[in-house]
């Protein structure tokens, strides 16, 4: 039996683990990456688009990349995470020049693709190739919140929204209670998590359980092509950071794990609960289980082979030779 093709929109803040997630997705034959939006998080949204386009160019792939929000809702971008992802977002690794970005802003591209896929799915009534758009968000949720403002029916128009973000029953990574993507735009996160999407949340609770180590970086570099040499080099630098906080040379697979769950290649164990997001005070950005509201499928564990699945795809991806 063949796996149905998933038309997927990726929203990202590229980012070392975003880059690994993208490389993984590009090798999944049943994922059709139809558009990418960028948002400020690990790096500003314009540089994130440059990084994303460069990575696509390194494997000769063409996907529309739309620059999204520079600032979080009602605030100003705080300048990213150079201590984690390097000054250019990709561990300080020099990538070749990226191709030009799409004309639409990210939220508009997302809405346009959501509408067109929903219309095709309705017209095709389940026929092959007619399916609603799925969305994978691995950065702050500003573009999703803007898209919701532009199109309040977005939760009905798309299929599943998978989000890497939050720390639900475990500690945060930018404060005792908050995870970076949610913390960077807590207001947007609150709107998205309570909007009624068919929503899978992949929080730190599970992403810290699945990691790459230096041997993975070495394997990527040994492949010898520009993309994998770049990914391996940035992974070693990402591990340098995680060693300072976790005291092991192993980096969590935050975004790649969310990608593998969105692609249906890694089985998640979920707990369902409505969630709210704290938008002020010391717990700003905390994702809190509540009694009322739309249920969110919070991933608390994932298939033990997740890192193998992700590594093997990154190693198998068709490369443009050096
Ligand atoms: C998330 O924040 C970013 O630094 C990573 O790319 C990931 O999306 C982890 O908290
Ligand atoms: Ca990210």
mmCIF file with all atom_site columns, C-alpha atoms in Angstrom, residues 208-322:
data_model
loop_
_atom_site.group_PDB
_atom_site.id
_atom_site.type_symbol
_atom_site.label_atom_id
_atom_site.label_alt_id
_atom_site.label_comp_id
_atom_site.label_asym_id
_atom_site.label_entity_id
_atom_site.label_seq_id
_atom_site.pdbx_PDB_ins_code
_atom_site.Cartn_x
_atom_site.Cartn_y
_atom_site.Cartn_z
_atom_site.occupancy
_atom_site.B_iso_or_equiv
_atom_site.pdbx_formal_charge
_atom_site.auth_seq_id
_atom_site.auth_comp_id
_atom_site.auth_asym_id
_atom_site.auth_atom_id
_atom_site.pdbx_PDB_model_num
ATOM 1   C CA . UNK A 1 208 ? 14.665  16.226 24.845 1.00 0.00 ? 208 UNK A CA 1
ATOM 2   C CA . UNK A 1 209 ? 14.305  12.428 24.730 1.00 0.00 ? 209 UNK A CA 1
ATOM 3   C CA . UNK A 1 210 ? 15.613  12.138 21.129 1.00 0.00 ? 210 UNK A CA 1
ATOM 4   C CA . UNK A 1 211 ? 19.084  13.398 20.253 1.00 0.00 ? 211 UNK A CA 1
ATOM 5   C CA . UNK A 1 212 ? 21.944  13.506 17.736 1.00 0.00 ? 212 UNK A CA 1
ATOM 6   C CA . UNK A 1 213 ? 25.551  13.269 18.867 1.00 0.00 ? 213 UNK A CA 1
ATOM 7   C CA . UNK A 1 214 ? 29.000  13.985 17.414 1.00 0.00 ? 214 UNK A CA 1
ATOM 8   C CA . UNK A 1 215 ? 29.003  10.666 15.538 1.00 0.00 ? 215 UNK A CA 1
ATOM 9   C CA . UNK A 1 216 ? 25.972  11.929 13.595 1.00 0.00 ? 216 UNK A CA 1
ATOM 10  C CA . UNK A 1 217 ? 27.807  15.144 12.740 1.00 0.00 ? 217 UNK A CA 1
ATOM 11  C CA . UNK A 1 218 ? 30.806  13.094 11.593 1.00 0.00 ? 218 UNK A CA 1
ATOM 12  C CA . UNK A 1 219 ? 28.591  10.886 9.411  1.00 0.00 ? 219 UNK A CA 1
ATOM 13  C CA . UNK A 1 220 ? 27.046  13.896 7.691  1.00 0.00 ? 220 UNK A CA 1
ATOM 14  C CA . UNK A 1 221 ? 30.462  15.443 7.043  1.00 0.00 ? 221 UNK A CA 1
ATOM 15  C CA . UNK A 1 222 ? 31.812  12.130 5.732  1.00 0.00 ? 222 UNK A CA 1
ATOM 16  C CA . UNK A 1 223 ? 29.068  12.105 3.069  1.00 0.00 ? 223 UNK A CA 1
ATOM 17  C CA . UNK A 1 224 ? 31.188  14.845 1.476  1.00 0.00 ? 224 UNK A CA 1
ATOM 18  C CA . UNK A 1 225 ? 28.571  16.892 -0.393 1.00 0.00 ? 225 UNK A CA 1
ATOM 19  C CA . UNK A 1 226 ? 28.077  20.589 0.485  1.00 0.00 ? 226 UNK A CA 1
ATOM 20  C CA . UNK A 1 227 ? 24.700  20.196 2.206  1.00 0.00 ? 227 UNK A CA 1
ATOM 21  C CA . UNK A 1 228 ? 25.721  17.385 4.532  1.00 0.00 ? 228 UNK A CA 1
ATOM 22  C CA . UNK A 1 229 ? 29.121  18.901 5.280  1.00 0.00 ? 229 UNK A CA 1
ATOM 23  C CA . UNK A 1 230 ? 27.288  22.101 6.276  1.00 0.00 ? 230 UNK A CA 1
ATOM 24  C CA . UNK A 1 231 ? 24.720  20.195 8.381  1.00 0.00 ? 231 UNK A CA 1
ATOM 25  C CA . UNK A 1 232 ? 27.408  18.157 10.117 1.00 0.00 ? 232 UNK A CA 1
ATOM 26  C CA . UNK A 1 233 ? 29.484  21.229 10.886 1.00 0.00 ? 233 UNK A CA 1
ATOM 27  C CA . UNK A 1 234 ? 26.521  23.159 12.302 1.00 0.00 ? 234 UNK A CA 1
ATOM 28  C CA . UNK A 1 235 ? 25.426  20.119 14.306 1.00 0.00 ? 235 UNK A CA 1
ATOM 29  C CA . UNK A 1 236 ? 28.820  19.933 16.051 1.00 0.00 ? 236 UNK A CA 1
ATOM 30  C CA . UNK A 1 237 ? 28.477  23.628 16.983 1.00 0.00 ? 237 UNK A CA 1
ATOM 31  C CA . UNK A 1 238 ? 24.890  23.097 18.179 1.00 0.00 ? 238 UNK A CA 1
ATOM 32  C CA . UNK A 1 239 ? 26.133  20.218 20.355 1.00 0.00 ? 239 UNK A CA 1
ATOM 33  C CA . UNK A 1 240 ? 28.817  22.590 21.744 1.00 0.00 ? 240 UNK A CA 1
ATOM 34  C CA . UNK A 1 241 ? 25.963  24.719 23.107 1.00 0.00 ? 241 UNK A CA 1
ATOM 35  C CA . UNK A 1 242 ? 23.958  21.790 24.489 1.00 0.00 ? 242 UNK A CA 1
ATOM 36  C CA . UNK A 1 243 ? 27.031  20.513 26.297 1.00 0.00 ? 243 UNK A CA 1
ATOM 37  C CA . UNK A 1 244 ? 27.047  23.768 28.284 1.00 0.00 ? 244 UNK A CA 1
ATOM 38  C CA . UNK A 1 245 ? 23.452  23.255 29.512 1.00 0.00 ? 245 UNK A CA 1
ATOM 39  C CA . UNK A 1 246 ? 22.925  19.480 29.531 1.00 0.00 ? 246 UNK A CA 1
ATOM 40  C CA . UNK A 1 247 ? 26.535  18.389 30.246 1.00 0.00 ? 247 UNK A CA 1
ATOM 41  C CA . UNK A 1 248 ? 26.401  15.749 27.499 1.00 0.00 ? 248 UNK A CA 1
ATOM 42  C CA . UNK A 1 249 ? 27.513  16.084 23.881 1.00 0.00 ? 249 UNK A CA 1
ATOM 43  C CA . UNK A 1 250 ? 24.060  15.250 22.505 1.00 0.00 ? 250 UNK A CA 1
ATOM 44  C CA . UNK A 1 251 ? 21.634  17.781 21.035 1.00 0.00 ? 251 UNK A CA 1
ATOM 45  C CA . UNK A 1 252 ? 17.820  17.416 21.201 1.00 0.00 ? 252 UNK A CA 1
ATOM 46  C CA . UNK A 1 253 ? 16.004  16.858 17.905 1.00 0.00 ? 253 UNK A CA 1
ATOM 47  C CA . UNK A 1 254 ? 13.336  19.515 18.547 1.00 0.00 ? 254 UNK A CA 1
ATOM 48  C CA . UNK A 1 255 ? 12.346  20.420 14.986 1.00 0.00 ? 255 UNK A CA 1
ATOM 49  C CA . UNK A 1 256 ? 13.357  17.184 13.205 1.00 0.00 ? 256 UNK A CA 1
ATOM 50  C CA . UNK A 1 257 ? 11.234  15.142 15.615 1.00 0.00 ? 257 UNK A CA 1
ATOM 51  C CA . UNK A 1 258 ? 8.203   17.358 14.938 1.00 0.00 ? 258 UNK A CA 1
ATOM 52  C CA . UNK A 1 259 ? 8.877   16.939 11.198 1.00 0.00 ? 259 UNK A CA 1
ATOM 53  C CA . UNK A 1 260 ? 9.043   13.146 11.477 1.00 0.00 ? 260 UNK A CA 1
ATOM 54  C CA . UNK A 1 261 ? 5.764   13.094 13.421 1.00 0.00 ? 261 UNK A CA 1
ATOM 55  C CA . UNK A 1 262 ? 4.106   15.414 10.871 1.00 0.00 ? 262 UNK A CA 1
ATOM 56  C CA . UNK A 1 263 ? 5.331   13.126 8.073  1.00 0.00 ? 263 UNK A CA 1
ATOM 57  C CA . UNK A 1 264 ? 3.837   10.102 9.854  1.00 0.00 ? 264 UNK A CA 1
ATOM 58  C CA . UNK A 1 265 ? 7.187   8.310  10.051 1.00 0.00 ? 265 UNK A CA 1
ATOM 59  C CA . UNK A 1 266 ? 7.521   8.404  13.839 1.00 0.00 ? 266 UNK A CA 1
ATOM 60  C CA . UNK A 1 267 ? 4.618   7.277  16.000 1.00 0.00 ? 267 UNK A CA 1
ATOM 61  C CA . UNK A 1 268 ? 3.799   9.616  18.900 1.00 0.00 ? 268 UNK A CA 1
ATOM 62  C CA . UNK A 1 269 ? 2.244   8.850  22.272 1.00 0.00 ? 269 UNK A CA 1
ATOM 63  C CA . UNK A 1 270 ? -0.133  11.695 23.096 1.00 0.00 ? 270 UNK A CA 1
ATOM 64  C CA . UNK A 1 271 ? -2.037  13.122 26.034 1.00 0.00 ? 271 UNK A CA 1
ATOM 65  C CA . UNK A 1 272 ? -5.037  15.246 25.091 1.00 0.00 ? 272 UNK A CA 1
ATOM 66  C CA . UNK A 1 273 ? -5.708  18.460 26.944 1.00 0.00 ? 273 UNK A CA 1
ATOM 67  C CA . UNK A 1 274 ? -6.805  22.014 26.232 1.00 0.00 ? 274 UNK A CA 1
ATOM 68  C CA . UNK A 1 275 ? -3.900  24.431 26.674 1.00 0.00 ? 275 UNK A CA 1
ATOM 69  C CA . UNK A 1 276 ? -3.554  28.083 27.525 1.00 0.00 ? 276 UNK A CA 1
ATOM 70  C CA . UNK A 1 277 ? -0.442  30.257 27.274 1.00 0.00 ? 277 UNK A CA 1
ATOM 71  C CA . UNK A 1 278 ? 0.763   32.701 29.923 1.00 0.00 ? 278 UNK A CA 1
ATOM 72  C CA . UNK A 1 279 ? 1.347   36.066 28.220 1.00 0.00 ? 279 UNK A CA 1
ATOM 73  C CA . UNK A 1 280 ? 2.811   38.133 31.054 1.00 0.00 ? 280 UNK A CA 1
ATOM 74  C CA . UNK A 1 281 ? 4.784   37.957 34.259 1.00 0.00 ? 281 UNK A CA 1
ATOM 75  C CA . UNK A 1 282 ? 7.512   35.556 35.328 1.00 0.00 ? 282 UNK A CA 1
ATOM 76  C CA . UNK A 1 283 ? 5.850   32.606 33.580 1.00 0.00 ? 283 UNK A CA 1
ATOM 77  C CA . UNK A 1 284 ? 5.537   34.403 30.207 1.00 0.00 ? 284 UNK A CA 1
ATOM 78  C CA . UNK A 1 285 ? 5.350   31.755 27.491 1.00 0.00 ? 285 UNK A CA 1
ATOM 79  C CA . UNK A 1 286 ? 4.355   28.866 29.730 1.00 0.00 ? 286 UNK A CA 1
ATOM 80  C CA . UNK A 1 287 ? 1.955   26.335 28.107 1.00 0.00 ? 287 UNK A CA 1
ATOM 81  C CA . UNK A 1 288 ? -0.578  25.395 30.781 1.00 0.00 ? 288 UNK A CA 1
ATOM 82  C CA . UNK A 1 289 ? -3.069  22.480 30.716 1.00 0.00 ? 289 UNK A CA 1
ATOM 83  C CA . UNK A 1 290 ? -6.571  23.813 31.436 1.00 0.00 ? 290 UNK A CA 1
ATOM 84  C CA . UNK A 1 291 ? -10.062 22.375 31.807 1.00 0.00 ? 291 UNK A CA 1
ATOM 85  C CA . UNK A 1 292 ? -11.876 24.227 29.029 1.00 0.00 ? 292 UNK A CA 1
ATOM 86  C CA . UNK A 1 293 ? -11.051 24.791 25.375 1.00 0.00 ? 293 UNK A CA 1
ATOM 87  C CA . UNK A 1 294 ? -10.201 22.849 22.231 1.00 0.00 ? 294 UNK A CA 1
ATOM 88  C CA . UNK A 1 295 ? -8.218  19.691 22.929 1.00 0.00 ? 295 UNK A CA 1
ATOM 89  C CA . UNK A 1 296 ? -4.577  19.610 21.811 1.00 0.00 ? 296 UNK A CA 1
ATOM 90  C CA . UNK A 1 297 ? -2.733  16.319 21.258 1.00 0.00 ? 297 UNK A CA 1
ATOM 91  C CA . UNK A 1 298 ? 0.403   16.838 23.325 1.00 0.00 ? 298 UNK A CA 1
ATOM 92  C CA . UNK A 1 299 ? 3.178   14.403 22.387 1.00 0.00 ? 299 UNK A CA 1
ATOM 93  C CA . UNK A 1 300 ? 4.798   12.964 25.519 1.00 0.00 ? 300 UNK A CA 1
ATOM 94  C CA . UNK A 1 301 ? 6.809   10.129 23.941 1.00 0.00 ? 301 UNK A CA 1
ATOM 95  C CA . UNK A 1 302 ? 7.849   8.991  20.488 1.00 0.00 ? 302 UNK A CA 1
ATOM 96  C CA . UNK A 1 303 ? 9.112   5.867  18.812 1.00 0.00 ? 303 UNK A CA 1
ATOM 97  C CA . UNK A 1 304 ? 12.593  5.047  20.155 1.00 0.00 ? 304 UNK A CA 1
ATOM 98  C CA . UNK A 1 305 ? 13.913  4.793  16.582 1.00 0.00 ? 305 UNK A CA 1
ATOM 99  C CA . UNK A 1 306 ? 13.123  8.450  15.810 1.00 0.00 ? 306 UNK A CA 1
ATOM 100 C CA . UNK A 1 307 ? 16.765  9.567  15.626 1.00 0.00 ? 307 UNK A CA 1
ATOM 101 C CA . UNK A 1 308 ? 17.583  6.652  13.285 1.00 0.00 ? 308 UNK A CA 1
ATOM 102 C CA . UNK A 1 309 ? 14.668  7.497  10.993 1.00 0.00 ? 309 UNK A CA 1
ATOM 103 C CA . UNK A 1 310 ? 15.746  11.140 10.793 1.00 0.00 ? 310 UNK A CA 1
ATOM 104 C CA . UNK A 1 311 ? 19.465  10.374 10.373 1.00 0.00 ? 311 UNK A CA 1
ATOM 105 C CA . UNK A 1 312 ? 18.858  7.818  7.637  1.00 0.00 ? 312 UNK A CA 1
ATOM 106 C CA . UNK A 1 313 ? 16.760  10.210 5.596  1.00 0.00 ? 313 UNK A CA 1
ATOM 107 C CA . UNK A 1 314 ? 19.296  13.027 5.923  1.00 0.00 ? 314 UNK A CA 1
ATOM 108 C CA . UNK A 1 315 ? 22.006  10.610 4.766  1.00 0.00 ? 315 UNK A CA 1
ATOM 109 C CA . UNK A 1 316 ? 19.857  9.306  1.888  1.00 0.00 ? 316 UNK A CA 1
ATOM 110 C CA . UNK A 1 317 ? 18.797  12.705 0.522  1.00 0.00 ? 317 UNK A CA 1
ATOM 111 C CA . UNK A 1 318 ? 19.874  13.125 -3.105 1.00 0.00 ? 318 UNK A CA 1
ATOM 112 C CA . UNK A 1 319 ? 22.733  15.579 -3.037 1.00 0.00 ? 319 UNK A CA 1
ATOM 113 C CA . UNK A 1 320 ? 24.150  17.947 -5.587 1.00 0.00 ? 320 UNK A CA 1
ATOM 114 C CA . UNK A 1 321 ? 27.815  16.853 -5.725 1.00 0.00 ? 321 UNK A CA 1
ATOM 115 C CA . UNK A 1 322 ? 30.586  19.211 -4.496 1.00 0.00 ? 322 UNK A CA 1
#
